[in-house]
C-alpha positions as protocol buffer text, in pm:
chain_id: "A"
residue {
  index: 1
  type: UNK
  ca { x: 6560 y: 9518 z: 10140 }
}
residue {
  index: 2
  type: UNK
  ca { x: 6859 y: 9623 z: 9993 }
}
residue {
  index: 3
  type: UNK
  ca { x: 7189 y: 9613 z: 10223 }
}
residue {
  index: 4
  type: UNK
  ca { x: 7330 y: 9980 z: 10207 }
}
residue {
  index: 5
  type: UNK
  ca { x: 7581 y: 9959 z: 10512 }
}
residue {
  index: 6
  type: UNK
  ca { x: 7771 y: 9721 z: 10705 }
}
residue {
  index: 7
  type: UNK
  ca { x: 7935 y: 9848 z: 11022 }
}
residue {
  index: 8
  type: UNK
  ca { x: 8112 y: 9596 z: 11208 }
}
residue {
  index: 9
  type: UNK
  ca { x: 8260 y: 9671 z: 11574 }
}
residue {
  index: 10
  type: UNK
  ca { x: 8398 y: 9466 z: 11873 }
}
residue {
  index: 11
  type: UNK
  ca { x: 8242 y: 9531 z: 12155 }
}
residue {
  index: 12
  type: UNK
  ca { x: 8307 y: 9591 z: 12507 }
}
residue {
  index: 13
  type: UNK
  ca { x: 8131 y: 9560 z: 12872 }
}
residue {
  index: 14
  type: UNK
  ca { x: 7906 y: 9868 z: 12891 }
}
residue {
  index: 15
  type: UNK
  ca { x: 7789 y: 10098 z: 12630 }
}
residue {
  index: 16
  type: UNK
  ca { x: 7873 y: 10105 z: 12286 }
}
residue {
  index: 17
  type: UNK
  ca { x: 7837 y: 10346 z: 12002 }
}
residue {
  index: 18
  type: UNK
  ca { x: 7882 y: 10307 z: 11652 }
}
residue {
  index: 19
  type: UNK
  ca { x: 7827 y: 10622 z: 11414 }
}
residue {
  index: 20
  type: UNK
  ca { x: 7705 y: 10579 z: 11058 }
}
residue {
  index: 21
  type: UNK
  ca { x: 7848 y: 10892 z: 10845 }
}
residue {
  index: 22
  type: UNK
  ca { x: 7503 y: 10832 z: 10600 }
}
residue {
  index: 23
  type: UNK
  ca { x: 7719 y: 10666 z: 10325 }
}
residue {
  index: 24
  type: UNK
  ca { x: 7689 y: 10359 z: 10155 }
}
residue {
  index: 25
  type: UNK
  ca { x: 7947 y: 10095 z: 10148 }
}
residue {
  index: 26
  type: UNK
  ca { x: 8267 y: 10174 z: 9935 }
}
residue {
  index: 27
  type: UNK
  ca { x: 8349 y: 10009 z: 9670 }
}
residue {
  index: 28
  type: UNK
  ca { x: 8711 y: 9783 z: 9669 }
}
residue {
  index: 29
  type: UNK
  ca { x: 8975 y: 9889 z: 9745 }
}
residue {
  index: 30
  type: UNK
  ca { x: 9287 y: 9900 z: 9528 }
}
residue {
  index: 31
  type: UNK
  ca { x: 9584 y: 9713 z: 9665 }
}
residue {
  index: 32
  type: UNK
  ca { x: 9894 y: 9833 z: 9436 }
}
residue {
  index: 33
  type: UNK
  ca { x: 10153 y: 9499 z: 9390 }
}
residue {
  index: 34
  type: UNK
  ca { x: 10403 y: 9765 z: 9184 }
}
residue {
  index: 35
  type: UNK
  ca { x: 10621 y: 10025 z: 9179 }
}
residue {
  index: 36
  type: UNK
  ca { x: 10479 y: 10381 z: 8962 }
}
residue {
  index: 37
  type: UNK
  ca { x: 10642 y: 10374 z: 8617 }
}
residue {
  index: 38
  type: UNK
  ca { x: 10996 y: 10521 z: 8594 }
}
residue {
  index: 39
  type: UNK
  ca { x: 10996 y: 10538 z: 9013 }
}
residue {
  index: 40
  type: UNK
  ca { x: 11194 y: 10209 z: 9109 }
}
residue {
  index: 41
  type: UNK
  ca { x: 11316 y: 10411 z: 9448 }
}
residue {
  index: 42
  type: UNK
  ca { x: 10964 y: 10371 z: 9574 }
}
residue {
  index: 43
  type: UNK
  ca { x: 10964 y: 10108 z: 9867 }
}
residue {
  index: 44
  type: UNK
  ca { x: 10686 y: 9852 z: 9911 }
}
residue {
  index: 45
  type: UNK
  ca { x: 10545 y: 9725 z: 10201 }
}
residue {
  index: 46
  type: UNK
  ca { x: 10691 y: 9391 z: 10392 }
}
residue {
  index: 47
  type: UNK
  ca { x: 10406 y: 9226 z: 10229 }
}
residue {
  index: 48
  type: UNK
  ca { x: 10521 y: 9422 z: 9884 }
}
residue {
  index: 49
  type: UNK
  ca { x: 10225 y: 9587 z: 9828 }
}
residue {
  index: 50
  type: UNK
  ca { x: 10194 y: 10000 z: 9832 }
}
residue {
  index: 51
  type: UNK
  ca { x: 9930 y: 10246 z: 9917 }
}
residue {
  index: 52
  type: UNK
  ca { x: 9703 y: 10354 z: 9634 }
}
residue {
  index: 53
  type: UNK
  ca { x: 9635 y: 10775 z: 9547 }
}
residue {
  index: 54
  type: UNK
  ca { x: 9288 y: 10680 z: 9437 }
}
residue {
  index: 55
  type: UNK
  ca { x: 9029 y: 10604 z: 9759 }
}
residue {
  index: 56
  type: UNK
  ca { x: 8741 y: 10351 z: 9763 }
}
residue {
  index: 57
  type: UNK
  ca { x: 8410 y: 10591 z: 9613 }
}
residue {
  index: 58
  type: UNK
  ca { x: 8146 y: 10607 z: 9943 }
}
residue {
  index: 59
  type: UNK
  ca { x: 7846 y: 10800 z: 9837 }
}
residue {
  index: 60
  type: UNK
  ca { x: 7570 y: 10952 z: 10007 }
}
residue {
  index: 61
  type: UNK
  ca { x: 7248 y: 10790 z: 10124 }
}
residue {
  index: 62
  type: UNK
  ca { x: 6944 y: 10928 z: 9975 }
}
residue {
  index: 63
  type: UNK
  ca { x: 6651 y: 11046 z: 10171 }
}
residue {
  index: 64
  type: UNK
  ca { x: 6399 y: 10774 z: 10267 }
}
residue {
  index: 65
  type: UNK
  ca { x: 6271 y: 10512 z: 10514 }
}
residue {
  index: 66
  type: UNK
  ca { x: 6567 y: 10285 z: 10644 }
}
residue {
  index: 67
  type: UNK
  ca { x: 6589 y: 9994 z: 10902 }
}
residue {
  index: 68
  type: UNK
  ca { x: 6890 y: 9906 z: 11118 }
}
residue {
  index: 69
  type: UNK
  ca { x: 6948 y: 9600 z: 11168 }
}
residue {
  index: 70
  type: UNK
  ca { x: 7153 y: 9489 z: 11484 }
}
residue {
  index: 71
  type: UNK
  ca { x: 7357 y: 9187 z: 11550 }
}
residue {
  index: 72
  type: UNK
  ca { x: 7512 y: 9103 z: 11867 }
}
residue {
  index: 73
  type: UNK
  ca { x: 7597 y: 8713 z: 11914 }
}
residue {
  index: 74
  type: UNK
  ca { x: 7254 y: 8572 z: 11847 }
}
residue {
  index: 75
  type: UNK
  ca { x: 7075 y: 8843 z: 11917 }
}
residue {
  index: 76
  type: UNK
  ca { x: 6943 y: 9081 z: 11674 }
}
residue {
  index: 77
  type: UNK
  ca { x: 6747 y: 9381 z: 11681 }
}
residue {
  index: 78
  type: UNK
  ca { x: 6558 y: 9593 z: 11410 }
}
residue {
  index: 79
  type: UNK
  ca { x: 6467 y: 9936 z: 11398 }
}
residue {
  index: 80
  type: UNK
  ca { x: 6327 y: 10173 z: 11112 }
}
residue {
  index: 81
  type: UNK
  ca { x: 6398 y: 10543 z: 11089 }
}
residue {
  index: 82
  type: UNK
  ca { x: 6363 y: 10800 z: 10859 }
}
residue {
  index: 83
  type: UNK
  ca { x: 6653 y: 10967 z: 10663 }
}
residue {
  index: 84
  type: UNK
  ca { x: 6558 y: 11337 z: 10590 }
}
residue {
  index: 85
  type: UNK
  ca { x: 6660 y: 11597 z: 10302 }
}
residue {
  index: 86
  type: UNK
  ca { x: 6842 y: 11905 z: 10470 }
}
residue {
  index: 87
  type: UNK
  ca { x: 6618 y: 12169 z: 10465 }
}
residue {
  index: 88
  type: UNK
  ca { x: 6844 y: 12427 z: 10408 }
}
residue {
  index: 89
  type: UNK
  ca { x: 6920 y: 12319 z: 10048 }
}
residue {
  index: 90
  type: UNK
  ca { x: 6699 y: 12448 z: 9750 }
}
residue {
  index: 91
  type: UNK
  ca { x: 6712 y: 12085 z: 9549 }
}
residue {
  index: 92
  type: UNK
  ca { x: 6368 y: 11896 z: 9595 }
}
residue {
  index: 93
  type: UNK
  ca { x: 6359 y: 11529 z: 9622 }
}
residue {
  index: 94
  type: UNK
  ca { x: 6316 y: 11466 z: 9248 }
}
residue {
  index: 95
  type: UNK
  ca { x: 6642 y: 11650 z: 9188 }
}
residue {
  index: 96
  type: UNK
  ca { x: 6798 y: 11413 z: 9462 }
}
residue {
  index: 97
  type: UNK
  ca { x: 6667 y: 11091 z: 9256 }
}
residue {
  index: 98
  type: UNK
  ca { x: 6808 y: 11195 z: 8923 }
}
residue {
  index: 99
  type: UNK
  ca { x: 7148 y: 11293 z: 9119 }
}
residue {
  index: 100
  type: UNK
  ca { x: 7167 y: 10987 z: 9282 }
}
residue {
  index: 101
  type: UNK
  ca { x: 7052 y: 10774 z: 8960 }
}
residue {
  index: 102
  type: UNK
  ca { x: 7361 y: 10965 z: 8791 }
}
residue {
  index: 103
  type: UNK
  ca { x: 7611 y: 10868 z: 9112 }
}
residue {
  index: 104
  type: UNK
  ca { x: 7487 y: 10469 z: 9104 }
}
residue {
  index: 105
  type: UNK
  ca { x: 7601 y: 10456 z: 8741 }
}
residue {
  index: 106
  type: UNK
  ca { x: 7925 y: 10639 z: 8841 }
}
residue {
  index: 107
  type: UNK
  ca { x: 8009 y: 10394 z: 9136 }
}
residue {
  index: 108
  type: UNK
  ca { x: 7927 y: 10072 z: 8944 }
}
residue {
  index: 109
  type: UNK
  ca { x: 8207 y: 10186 z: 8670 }
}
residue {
  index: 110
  type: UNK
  ca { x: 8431 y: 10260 z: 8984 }
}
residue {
  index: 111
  type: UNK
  ca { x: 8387 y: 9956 z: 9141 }
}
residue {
  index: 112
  type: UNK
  ca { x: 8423 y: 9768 z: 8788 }
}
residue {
  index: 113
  type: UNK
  ca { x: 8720 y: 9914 z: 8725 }
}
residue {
  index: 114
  type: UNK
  ca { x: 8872 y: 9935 z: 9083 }
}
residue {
  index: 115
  type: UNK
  ca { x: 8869 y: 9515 z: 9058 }
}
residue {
  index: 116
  type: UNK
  ca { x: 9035 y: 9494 z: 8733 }
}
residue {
  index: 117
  type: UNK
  ca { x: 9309 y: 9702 z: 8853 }
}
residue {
  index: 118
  type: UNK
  ca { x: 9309 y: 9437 z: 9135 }
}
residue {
  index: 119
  type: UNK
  ca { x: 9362 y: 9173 z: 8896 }
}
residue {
  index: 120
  type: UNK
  ca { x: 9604 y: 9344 z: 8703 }
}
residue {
  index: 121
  type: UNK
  ca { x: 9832 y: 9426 z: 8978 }
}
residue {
  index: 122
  type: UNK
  ca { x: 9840 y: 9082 z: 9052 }
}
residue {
  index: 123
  type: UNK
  ca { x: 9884 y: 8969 z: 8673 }
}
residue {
  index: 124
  type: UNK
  ca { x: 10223 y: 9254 z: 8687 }
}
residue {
  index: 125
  type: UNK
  ca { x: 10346 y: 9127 z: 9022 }
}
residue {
  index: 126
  type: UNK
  ca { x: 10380 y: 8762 z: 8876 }
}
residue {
  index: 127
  type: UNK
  ca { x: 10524 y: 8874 z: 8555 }
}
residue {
  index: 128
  type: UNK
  ca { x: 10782 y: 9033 z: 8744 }
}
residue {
  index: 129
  type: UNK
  ca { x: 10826 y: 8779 z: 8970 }
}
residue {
  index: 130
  type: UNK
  ca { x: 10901 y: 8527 z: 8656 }
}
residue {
  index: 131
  type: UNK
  ca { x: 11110 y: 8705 z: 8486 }
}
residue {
  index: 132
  type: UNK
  ca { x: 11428 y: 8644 z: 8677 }
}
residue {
  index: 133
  type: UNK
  ca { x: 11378 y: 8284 z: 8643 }
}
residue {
  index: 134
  type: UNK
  ca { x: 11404 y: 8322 z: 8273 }
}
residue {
  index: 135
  type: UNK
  ca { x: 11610 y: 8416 z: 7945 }
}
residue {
  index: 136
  type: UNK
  ca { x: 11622 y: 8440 z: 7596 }
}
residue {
  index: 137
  type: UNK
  ca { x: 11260 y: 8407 z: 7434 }
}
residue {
  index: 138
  type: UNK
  ca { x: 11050 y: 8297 z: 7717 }
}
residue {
  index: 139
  type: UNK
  ca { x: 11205 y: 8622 z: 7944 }
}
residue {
  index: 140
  type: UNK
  ca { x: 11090 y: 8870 z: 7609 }
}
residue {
  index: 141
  type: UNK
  ca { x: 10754 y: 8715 z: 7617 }
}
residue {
  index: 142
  type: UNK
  ca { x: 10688 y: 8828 z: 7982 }
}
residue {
  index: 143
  type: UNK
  ca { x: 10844 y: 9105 z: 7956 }
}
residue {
  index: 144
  type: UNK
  ca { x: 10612 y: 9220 z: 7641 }
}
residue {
  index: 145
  type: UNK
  ca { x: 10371 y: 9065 z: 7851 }
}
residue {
  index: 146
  type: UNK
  ca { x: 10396 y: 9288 z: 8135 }
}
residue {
  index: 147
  type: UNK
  ca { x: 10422 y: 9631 z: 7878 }
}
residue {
  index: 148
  type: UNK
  ca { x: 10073 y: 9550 z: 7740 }
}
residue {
  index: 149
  type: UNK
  ca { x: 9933 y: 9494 z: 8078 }
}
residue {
  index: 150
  type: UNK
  ca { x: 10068 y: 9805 z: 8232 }
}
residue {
  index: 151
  type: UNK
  ca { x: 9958 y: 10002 z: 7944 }
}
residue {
  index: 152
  type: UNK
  ca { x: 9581 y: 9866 z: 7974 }
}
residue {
  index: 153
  type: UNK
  ca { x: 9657 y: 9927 z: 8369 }
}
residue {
  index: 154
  type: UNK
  ca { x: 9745 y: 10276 z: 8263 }
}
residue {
  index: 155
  type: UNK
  ca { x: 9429 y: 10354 z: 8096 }
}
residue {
  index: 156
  type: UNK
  ca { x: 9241 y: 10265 z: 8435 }
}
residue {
  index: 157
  type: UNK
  ca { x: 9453 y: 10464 z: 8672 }
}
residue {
  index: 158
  type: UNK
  ca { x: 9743 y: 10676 z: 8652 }
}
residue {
  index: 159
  type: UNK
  ca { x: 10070 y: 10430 z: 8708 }
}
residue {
  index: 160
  type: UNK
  ca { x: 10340 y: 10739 z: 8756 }
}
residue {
  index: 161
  type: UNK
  ca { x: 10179 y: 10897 z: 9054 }
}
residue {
  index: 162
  type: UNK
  ca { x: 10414 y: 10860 z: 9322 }
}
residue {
  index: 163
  type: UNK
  ca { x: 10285 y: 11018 z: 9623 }
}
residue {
  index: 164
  type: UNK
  ca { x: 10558 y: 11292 z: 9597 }
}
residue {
  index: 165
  type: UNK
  ca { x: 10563 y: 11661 z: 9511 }
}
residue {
  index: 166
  type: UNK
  ca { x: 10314 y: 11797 z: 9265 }
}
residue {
  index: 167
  type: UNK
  ca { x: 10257 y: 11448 z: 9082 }
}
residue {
  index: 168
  type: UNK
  ca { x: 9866 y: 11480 z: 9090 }
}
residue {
  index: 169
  type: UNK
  ca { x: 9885 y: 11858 z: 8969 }
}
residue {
  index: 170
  type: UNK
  ca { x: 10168 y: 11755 z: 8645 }
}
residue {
  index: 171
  type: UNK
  ca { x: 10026 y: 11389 z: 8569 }
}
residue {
  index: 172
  type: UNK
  ca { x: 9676 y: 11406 z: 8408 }
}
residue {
  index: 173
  type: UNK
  ca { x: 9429 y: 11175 z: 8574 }
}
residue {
  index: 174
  type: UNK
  ca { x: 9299 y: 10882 z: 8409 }
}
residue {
  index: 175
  type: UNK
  ca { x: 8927 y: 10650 z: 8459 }
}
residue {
  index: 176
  type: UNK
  ca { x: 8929 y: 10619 z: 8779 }
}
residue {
  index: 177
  type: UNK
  ca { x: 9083 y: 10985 z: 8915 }
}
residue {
  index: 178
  type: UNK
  ca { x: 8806 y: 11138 z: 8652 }
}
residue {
  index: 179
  type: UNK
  ca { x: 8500 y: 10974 z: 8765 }
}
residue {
  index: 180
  type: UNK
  ca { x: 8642 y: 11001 z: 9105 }
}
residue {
  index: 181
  type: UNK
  ca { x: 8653 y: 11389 z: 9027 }
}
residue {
  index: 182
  type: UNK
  ca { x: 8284 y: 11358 z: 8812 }
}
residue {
  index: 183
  type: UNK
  ca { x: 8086 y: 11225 z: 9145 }
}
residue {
  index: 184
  type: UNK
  ca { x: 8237 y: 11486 z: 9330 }
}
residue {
  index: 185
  type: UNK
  ca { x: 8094 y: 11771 z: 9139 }
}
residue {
  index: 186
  type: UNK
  ca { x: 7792 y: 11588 z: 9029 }
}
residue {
  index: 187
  type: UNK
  ca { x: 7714 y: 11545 z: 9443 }
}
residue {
  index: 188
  type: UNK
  ca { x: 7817 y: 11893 z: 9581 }
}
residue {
  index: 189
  type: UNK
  ca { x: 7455 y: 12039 z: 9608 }
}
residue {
  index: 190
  type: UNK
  ca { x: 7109 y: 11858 z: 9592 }
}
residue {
  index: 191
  type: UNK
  ca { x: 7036 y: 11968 z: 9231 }
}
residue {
  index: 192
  type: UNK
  ca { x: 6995 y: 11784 z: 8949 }
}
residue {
  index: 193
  type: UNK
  ca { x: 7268 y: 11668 z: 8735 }
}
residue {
  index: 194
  type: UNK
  ca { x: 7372 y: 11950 z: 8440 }
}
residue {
  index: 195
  type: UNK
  ca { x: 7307 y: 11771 z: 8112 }
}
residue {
  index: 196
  type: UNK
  ca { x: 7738 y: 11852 z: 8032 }
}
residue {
  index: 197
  type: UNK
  ca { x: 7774 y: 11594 z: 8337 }
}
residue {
  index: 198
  type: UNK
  ca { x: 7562 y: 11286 z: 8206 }
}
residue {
  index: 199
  type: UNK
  ca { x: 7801 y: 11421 z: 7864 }
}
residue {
  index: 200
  type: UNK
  ca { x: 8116 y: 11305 z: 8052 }
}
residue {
  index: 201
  type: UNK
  ca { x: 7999 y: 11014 z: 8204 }
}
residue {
  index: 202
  type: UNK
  ca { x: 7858 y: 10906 z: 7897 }
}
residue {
  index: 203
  type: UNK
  ca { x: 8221 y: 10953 z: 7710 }
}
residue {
  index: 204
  type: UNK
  ca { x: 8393 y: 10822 z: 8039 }
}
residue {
  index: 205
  type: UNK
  ca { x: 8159 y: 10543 z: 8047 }
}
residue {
  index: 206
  type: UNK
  ca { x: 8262 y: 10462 z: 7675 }
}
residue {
  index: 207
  type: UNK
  ca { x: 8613 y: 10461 z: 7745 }
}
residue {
  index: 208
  type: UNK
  ca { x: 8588 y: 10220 z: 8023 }
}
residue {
  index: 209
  type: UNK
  ca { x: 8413 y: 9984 z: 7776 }
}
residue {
  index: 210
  type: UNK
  ca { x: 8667 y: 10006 z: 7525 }
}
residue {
  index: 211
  type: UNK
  ca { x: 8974 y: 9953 z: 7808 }
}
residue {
  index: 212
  type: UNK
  ca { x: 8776 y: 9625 z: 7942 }
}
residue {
  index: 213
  type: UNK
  ca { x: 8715 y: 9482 z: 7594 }
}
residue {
  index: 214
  type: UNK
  ca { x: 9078 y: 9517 z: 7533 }
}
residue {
  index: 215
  type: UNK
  ca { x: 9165 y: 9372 z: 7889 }
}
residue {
  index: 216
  type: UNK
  ca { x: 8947 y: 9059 z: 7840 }
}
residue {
  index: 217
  type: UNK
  ca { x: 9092 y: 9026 z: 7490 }
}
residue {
  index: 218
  type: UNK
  ca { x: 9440 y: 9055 z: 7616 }
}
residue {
  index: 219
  type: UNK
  ca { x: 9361 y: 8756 z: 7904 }
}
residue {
  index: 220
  type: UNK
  ca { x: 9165 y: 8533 z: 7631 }
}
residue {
  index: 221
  type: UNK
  ca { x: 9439 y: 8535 z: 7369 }
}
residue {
  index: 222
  type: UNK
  ca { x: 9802 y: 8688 z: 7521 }
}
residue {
  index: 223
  type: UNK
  ca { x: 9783 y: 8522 z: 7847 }
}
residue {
  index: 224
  type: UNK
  ca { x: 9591 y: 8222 z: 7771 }
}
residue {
  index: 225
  type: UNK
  ca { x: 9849 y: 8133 z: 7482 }
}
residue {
  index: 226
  type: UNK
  ca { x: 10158 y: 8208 z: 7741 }
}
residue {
  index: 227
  type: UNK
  ca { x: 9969 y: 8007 z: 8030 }
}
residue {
  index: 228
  type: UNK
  ca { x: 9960 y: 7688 z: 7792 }
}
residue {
  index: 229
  type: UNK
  ca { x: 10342 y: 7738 z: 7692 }
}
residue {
  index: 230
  type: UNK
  ca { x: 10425 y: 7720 z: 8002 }
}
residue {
  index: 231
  type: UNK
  ca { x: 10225 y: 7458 z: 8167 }
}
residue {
  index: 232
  type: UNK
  ca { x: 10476 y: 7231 z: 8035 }
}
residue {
  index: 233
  type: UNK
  ca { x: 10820 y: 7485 z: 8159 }
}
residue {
  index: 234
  type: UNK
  ca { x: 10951 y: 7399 z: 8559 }
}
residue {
  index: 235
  type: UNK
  ca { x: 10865 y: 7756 z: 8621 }
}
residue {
  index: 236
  type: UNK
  ca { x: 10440 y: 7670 z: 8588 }
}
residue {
  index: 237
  type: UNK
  ca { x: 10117 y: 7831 z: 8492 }
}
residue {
  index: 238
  type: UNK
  ca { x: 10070 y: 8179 z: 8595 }
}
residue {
  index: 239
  type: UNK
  ca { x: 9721 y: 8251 z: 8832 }
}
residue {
  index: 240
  type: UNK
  ca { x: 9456 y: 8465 z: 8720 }
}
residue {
  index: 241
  type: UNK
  ca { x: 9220 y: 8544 z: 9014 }
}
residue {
  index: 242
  type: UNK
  ca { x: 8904 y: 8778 z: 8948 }
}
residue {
  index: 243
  type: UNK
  ca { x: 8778 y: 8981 z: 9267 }
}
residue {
  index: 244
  type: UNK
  ca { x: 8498 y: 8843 z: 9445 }
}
């Protein structure tokens, strides 16, 4: 009963195909608001936003009994198929489940972390946006504001990639590029995960604890405390908006 997929297309008079690639749906999508670190010739878009290095994670479907479900106006349409293993892998169906088990735990970190980088973006972008509209005390306090965020930030994905030369071979990868990396190994062949690869998901997955603890610490005490100050200042409270 679970929803795996949606596909959505627009249809036209006459027939109409839409292919499903056997992955789930991805998880969010990051939507930079700021320039890398130490890169301020990098241009954003008109809506001042830049393309992120990192993609959305999309994994495989696992074998199993499947129904389409088909929506056209108010019509809909069901179907149930089968989804088979490829028989010319040596992995049996077992080794599938406890490969997949080990890519659902991957993904949920992903997407969990792929929001707050969302939200901090957004935190940064406002900072920044502030800042000229202040001096003296109140312009150190964002500014201090926005180091400790992009250092959190920094934790979750690397903020100096630019898109330019050999940045992804000389800057080392952080939460996100790594389990991006992990479910890439841990899904090349139907086999069951190597115990060294539940290892680094288990040490990734403690990291990523220990960075959102320290996030949700930060926005309890740091920003709540500057949100108060300046609910009373012309320039107004700053907006903290979660992903839905």
């Amino acid at each position: 009963g679970d929803t795996i997929r949606t596909l959505k297309h627009k249809g036209k008079p006459g027939i109409n195909r839409v292919w499903w690639d056997f992955k789930e749906d991805p998880s969010t999508s990051l939507v930079l608001r700021t320039k890398p670190m130490y890169a301020s010739w990098v241009q954003l878009s008109e809506k001042r936003t830049r393309k992120s290095l990192v993609p959305p994670m999309s994994l495989l479907a696992s074998p199993g009994t499947y129904t389409v479900r088909l929506n056209v106006g108010d019509e809909v349409q069901t179907q149930s198929f089968a989804l088979l293993k490829d028989p010319n892998t040596e992995g049996d169906l077992s080794d599938i489940k406890a490969q997949k088990q080990l890519l659902d735990k991957i993904w949920l970190d992903y997407e969990a972390i792929s929001k707050t980088v969302n939200e901090a973006e957004k935190l940064r972008r406002q900072l920044k946006d502030m800042l000229p509209l202040l001096d003296g005390d109140r312009a150190d306090q964002v500014k201090a504001l926005d180091s400790m965020a992009t250092a959190l930030e920094n934790k979750m994905i690397q903020l100096k990639h630019t898109g330019k030369g050999q940045d992804p071979i000389r800057l080392p990868g952080m939460l996100m590029e790594k389990l991006n990396y992990l479910s890439s190994t841990v899904a090349v062949a139907d086999f069951k995960p190597a115990d060294q690869y539940v290892q680094v998901y288990e040490k990734l997955h403690a990291e990523w604890q220990a960075v959102k603890k320290a996030w949700n610490q930060f926005k309890t005490e740091e920003i709540t405390v500057f949100q108060n100050t300046m609910q009373s200042n012309a320039v107004g409270p700053l907006i903290i908006g979660t992903e839905e």
